GROMACS .gro file of C-alpha atoms in nm:
model
  216
    1UNK     CA    1  -1.615  -3.635   2.168
    2UNK     CA    2  -1.982  -3.707   2.097
    3UNK     CA    3  -1.912  -4.074   2.016
    4UNK     CA    4  -1.734  -4.119   2.352
    5UNK     CA    5  -2.027  -3.960   2.535
    6UNK     CA    6  -2.271  -4.191   2.352
    7UNK     CA    7  -2.071  -4.490   2.472
    8UNK     CA    8  -2.084  -4.353   2.827
    9UNK     CA    9  -2.461  -4.319   2.799
   10UNK     CA   10  -2.502  -4.681   2.694
   11UNK     CA   11  -2.269  -4.802   2.971
   12UNK     CA   12  -2.446  -4.595   3.234
   13UNK     CA   13  -2.786  -4.726   3.126
   14UNK     CA   14  -2.675  -5.090   3.150
   15UNK     CA   15  -2.503  -5.030   3.485
   16UNK     CA   16  -2.803  -4.854   3.633
   17UNK     CA   17  -3.053  -5.127   3.549
   18UNK     CA   18  -2.826  -5.423   3.624
   19UNK     CA   19  -2.687  -5.297   3.956
   20UNK     CA   20  -2.763  -5.534   4.253
   21UNK     CA   21  -2.841  -5.263   4.509
   22UNK     CA   22  -3.062  -4.957   4.523
   23UNK     CA   23  -2.771  -4.714   4.573
   24UNK     CA   24  -2.579  -4.860   4.280
   25UNK     CA   25  -2.884  -4.824   4.058
   26UNK     CA   26  -2.917  -4.458   4.166
   27UNK     CA   27  -2.549  -4.393   4.089
   28UNK     CA   28  -2.585  -4.554   3.746
   29UNK     CA   29  -2.895  -4.347   3.673
   30UNK     CA   30  -2.714  -4.025   3.774
   31UNK     CA   31  -2.424  -4.105   3.543
   32UNK     CA   32  -2.671  -4.182   3.266
   33UNK     CA   33  -2.852  -3.848   3.315
   34UNK     CA   34  -2.524  -3.650   3.315
   35UNK     CA   35  -2.403  -3.825   3.001
   36UNK     CA   36  -2.732  -3.761   2.820
   37UNK     CA   37  -2.713  -3.391   2.912
   38UNK     CA   38  -2.354  -3.372   2.788
   39UNK     CA   39  -2.441  -3.532   2.455
   40UNK     CA   40  -2.736  -3.298   2.407
   41UNK     CA   41  -2.526  -2.990   2.475
   42UNK     CA   42  -2.250  -3.108   2.241
   43UNK     CA   43  -2.494  -3.169   1.957
   44UNK     CA   44  -2.665  -2.833   2.015
   45UNK     CA   45  -2.329  -2.656   2.011
   46UNK     CA   46  -2.238  -2.831   1.686
   47UNK     CA   47  -2.562  -2.720   1.519
   48UNK     CA   48  -2.510  -2.357   1.628
   49UNK     CA   49  -2.151  -2.355   1.498
   50UNK     CA   50  -2.264  -2.495   1.164
   51UNK     CA   51  -2.538  -2.230   1.142
   52UNK     CA   52  -2.291  -1.949   1.212
   53UNK     CA   53  -2.055  -2.089   0.951
   54UNK     CA   54  -2.332  -2.096   0.691
   55UNK     CA   55  -2.435  -1.738   0.772
   56UNK     CA   56  -2.074  -1.621   0.742
   57UNK     CA   57  -2.033  -1.803   0.413
   58UNK     CA   58  -2.351  -1.649   0.272
   59UNK     CA   59  -2.243  -1.301   0.386
   60UNK     CA   60  -1.900  -1.343   0.229
   61UNK     CA   61  -2.052  -1.460  -0.098
   62UNK     CA   62  -2.299  -1.170  -0.099
   63UNK     CA   63  -2.015  -0.923  -0.037
   64UNK     CA   64  -1.807  -1.072  -0.318
   65UNK     CA   65  -2.102  -1.058  -0.557
   66UNK     CA   66  -2.160  -0.692  -0.466
   67UNK     CA   67  -1.797  -0.608  -0.536
   68UNK     CA   68  -1.809  -0.782  -0.873
   69UNK     CA   69  -2.135  -0.612  -0.975
   70UNK     CA   70  -2.038  -0.268  -0.835
   71UNK     CA   71  -1.659  -0.256  -0.805
   72UNK     CA   72  -1.657   0.116  -0.730
   73UNK     CA   73  -1.888   0.100  -0.429
   74UNK     CA   74  -1.679  -0.116  -0.195
   75UNK     CA   75  -1.344   0.000  -0.056
   76UNK     CA   76  -1.148  -0.225   0.177
   77UNK     CA   77  -0.835  -0.159   0.380
   78UNK     CA   78  -0.645  -0.418   0.178
   79UNK     CA   79  -0.681  -0.185  -0.122
   80UNK     CA   80  -0.555   0.121   0.067
   81UNK     CA   81  -0.208   0.253  -0.015
   82UNK     CA   82  -0.028   0.529   0.172
   83UNK     CA   83   0.165   0.602  -0.147
   84UNK     CA   84  -0.140   0.703  -0.347
   85UNK     CA   85  -0.169   1.042  -0.179
   86UNK     CA   86  -0.012   1.388  -0.198
   87UNK     CA   87   0.253   1.485   0.057
   88UNK     CA   88   0.408   1.829   0.125
   89UNK     CA   89   0.786   1.852   0.087
   90UNK     CA   90   0.889   2.218   0.126
   91UNK     CA   91   0.759   2.575   0.149
   92UNK     CA   92   0.793   2.713  -0.201
   93UNK     CA   93   0.867   3.076  -0.108
   94UNK     CA   94   1.157   3.005   0.127
   95UNK     CA   95   1.321   2.722  -0.070
   96UNK     CA   96   1.630   2.822  -0.268
   97UNK     CA   97   1.555   2.781  -0.639
   98UNK     CA   98   1.917   2.803  -0.750
   99UNK     CA   99   2.027   2.466  -0.611
  100UNK     CA  100   1.885   2.112  -0.593
  101UNK     CA  101   1.751   1.983  -0.260
  102UNK     CA  102   1.748   1.638  -0.107
  103UNK     CA  103   1.418   1.535   0.057
  104UNK     CA  104   1.281   1.204   0.181
  105UNK     CA  105   0.945   1.033   0.149
  106UNK     CA  106   0.880   0.688   0.297
  107UNK     CA  107   1.253   0.669   0.366
  108UNK     CA  108   1.339   0.712  -0.003
  109UNK     CA  109   1.560   1.004  -0.114
  110UNK     CA  110   1.413   1.255  -0.359
  111UNK     CA  111   1.588   1.537  -0.542
  112UNK     CA  112   1.378   1.852  -0.578
  113UNK     CA  113   1.474   2.150  -0.795
  114UNK     CA  114   1.330   2.450  -0.975
  115UNK     CA  115   1.315   2.420  -1.353
  116UNK     CA  116   1.359   2.787  -1.448
  117UNK     CA  117   1.296   2.711  -1.815
  118UNK     CA  118   0.946   2.578  -1.743
  119UNK     CA  119   0.889   2.777  -1.421
  120UNK     CA  120   0.799   2.462  -1.234
  121UNK     CA  121   0.925   2.243  -0.951
  122UNK     CA  122   1.062   1.903  -1.053
  123UNK     CA  123   1.143   1.589  -0.857
  124UNK     CA  124   1.318   1.262  -0.929
  125UNK     CA  125   1.431   0.968  -0.719
  126UNK     CA  126   1.768   1.088  -0.590
  127UNK     CA  127   1.980   0.833  -0.774
  128UNK     CA  128   2.140   0.856  -1.115
  129UNK     CA  129   2.051   0.540  -1.312
  130UNK     CA  130   2.414   0.511  -1.424
  131UNK     CA  131   2.603   0.464  -1.097
  132UNK     CA  132   2.332   0.558  -0.843
  133UNK     CA  133   2.514   0.877  -0.749
  134UNK     CA  134   2.288   1.123  -0.560
  135UNK     CA  135   2.157   1.378  -0.808
  136UNK     CA  136   2.099   1.623  -0.523
  137UNK     CA  137   2.476   1.670  -0.502
  138UNK     CA  138   2.484   1.782  -0.864
  139UNK     CA  139   2.366   2.110  -1.015
  140UNK     CA  140   2.091   2.268  -1.222
  141UNK     CA  141   2.236   2.318  -1.569
  142UNK     CA  142   2.175   2.594  -1.822
  143UNK     CA  143   1.865   2.416  -1.961
  144UNK     CA  144   1.697   2.379  -1.620
  145UNK     CA  145   1.782   2.008  -1.600
  146UNK     CA  146   1.938   1.824  -1.306
  147UNK     CA  147   2.297   1.722  -1.374
  148UNK     CA  148   2.465   1.427  -1.204
  149UNK     CA  149   2.789   1.521  -1.023
  150UNK     CA  150   2.960   1.194  -1.122
  151UNK     CA  151   2.966   1.177  -1.504
  152UNK     CA  152   2.757   1.479  -1.597
  153UNK     CA  153   2.443   1.300  -1.714
  154UNK     CA  154   2.156   1.550  -1.732
  155UNK     CA  155   1.784   1.472  -1.685
  156UNK     CA  156   1.479   1.681  -1.761
  157UNK     CA  157   1.222   1.674  -1.484
  158UNK     CA  158   0.892   1.623  -1.662
  159UNK     CA  159   0.955   1.270  -1.790
  160UNK     CA  160   1.296   1.189  -1.641
  161UNK     CA  161   1.449   1.148  -1.986
  162UNK     CA  162   1.827   1.165  -2.002
  163UNK     CA  163   1.907   1.448  -2.242
  164UNK     CA  164   2.284   1.459  -2.211
  165UNK     CA  165   2.565   1.208  -2.167
  166UNK     CA  166   2.903   1.377  -2.223
  167UNK     CA  167   3.072   1.041  -2.295
  168UNK     CA  168   2.816   0.934  -2.559
  169UNK     CA  169   2.864   1.029  -2.922
  170UNK     CA  170   2.497   0.995  -3.017
  171UNK     CA  171   2.222   1.096  -2.774
  172UNK     CA  172   1.963   1.122  -3.051
  173UNK     CA  173   1.874   0.755  -3.016
  174UNK     CA  174   1.527   0.708  -2.861
  175UNK     CA  175   1.633   0.370  -2.725
  176UNK     CA  176   1.937   0.523  -2.556
  177UNK     CA  177   1.726   0.790  -2.385
  178UNK     CA  178   1.466   0.536  -2.268
  179UNK     CA  179   1.728   0.310  -2.113
  180UNK     CA  180   1.903   0.596  -1.935
  181UNK     CA  181   1.598   0.770  -1.787
  182UNK     CA  182   1.554   0.857  -1.420
  183UNK     CA  183   1.245   0.790  -1.205
  184UNK     CA  184   1.001   1.081  -1.194
  185UNK     CA  185   0.808   1.192  -0.885
  186UNK     CA  186   0.499   1.394  -0.979
  187UNK     CA  187   0.492   1.741  -0.825
  188UNK     CA  188   0.232   2.013  -0.769
  189UNK     CA  189   0.255   2.356  -0.608
  190UNK     CA  190  -0.049   2.450  -0.399
  191UNK     CA  191  -0.113   2.675  -0.098
  192UNK     CA  192   0.249   2.784  -0.081
  193UNK     CA  193   0.373   2.426  -0.053
  194UNK     CA  194   0.542   2.188  -0.296
  195UNK     CA  195   0.355   1.857  -0.293
  196UNK     CA  196   0.469   1.523  -0.429
  197UNK     CA  197   0.261   1.219  -0.522
  198UNK     CA  198   0.380   0.916  -0.323
  199UNK     CA  199   0.377   0.659  -0.605
  200UNK     CA  200   0.623   0.726  -0.887
  201UNK     CA  201   0.479   0.438  -1.092
  202UNK     CA  202   0.139   0.605  -1.139
  203UNK     CA  203   0.056   0.764  -1.472
  204UNK     CA  204   0.003   1.140  -1.482
  205UNK     CA  205  -0.350   1.086  -1.613
  206UNK     CA  206  -0.468   0.922  -1.289
  207UNK     CA  207  -0.346   1.203  -1.062
  208UNK     CA  208  -0.600   1.447  -0.924
  209UNK     CA  209  -0.468   1.767  -0.767
  210UNK     CA  210  -0.806   1.824  -0.604
  211UNK     CA  211  -0.706   1.548  -0.361
  212UNK     CA  212  -0.440   1.774  -0.211
  213UNK     CA  213  -0.550   1.851   0.148
  214UNK     CA  214  -0.662   2.207   0.216
  215UNK     CA  215  -0.440   2.368   0.481
  216UNK     CA  216  -0.622   2.619   0.701
   0.00000   0.00000   0.00000
């Protein structure tokens, strides 16, 4: 755009000085003045844009350097996860401890039950790893584990390990138990509520029950 305006300036200058009449020279001079003003404004606008770009670049670099030097001091929305929080599922006092319960979190089914052997609430993703049958339709067995209604696989709630497969001759194999495990949801009981941590992939060591909201 600036190159076109420069050409107009040159043309207007020649026309203004070479025009045969007074009015033609005035018209050429007016065109020349307007073109010069246009070019000046375009160049000024370009300089301001470049300056803003440089400032933004420097700010971005400074922010990145700060994050590298002090990674714990800068929190951005892109790092936020709704799953890395505690969520209430049920009221502990009014929830039947003799049967498993189906709940949902983020649209995903969860089976919740009371482990009477450990006196603790347990939760797993509500799907047996064998045939994806809903564990919530099963039962709590004599050992406090959740038992699948389809083939009778039983899972303990602390680690999700499969402790019983009626069709398997040898359940003592560590590899067999690892491959047949269910997905654990970490649970805590506070303020009369049963809370679940939204991310099943997180290690127990990184969970902090002090993050549970205080209900007043």
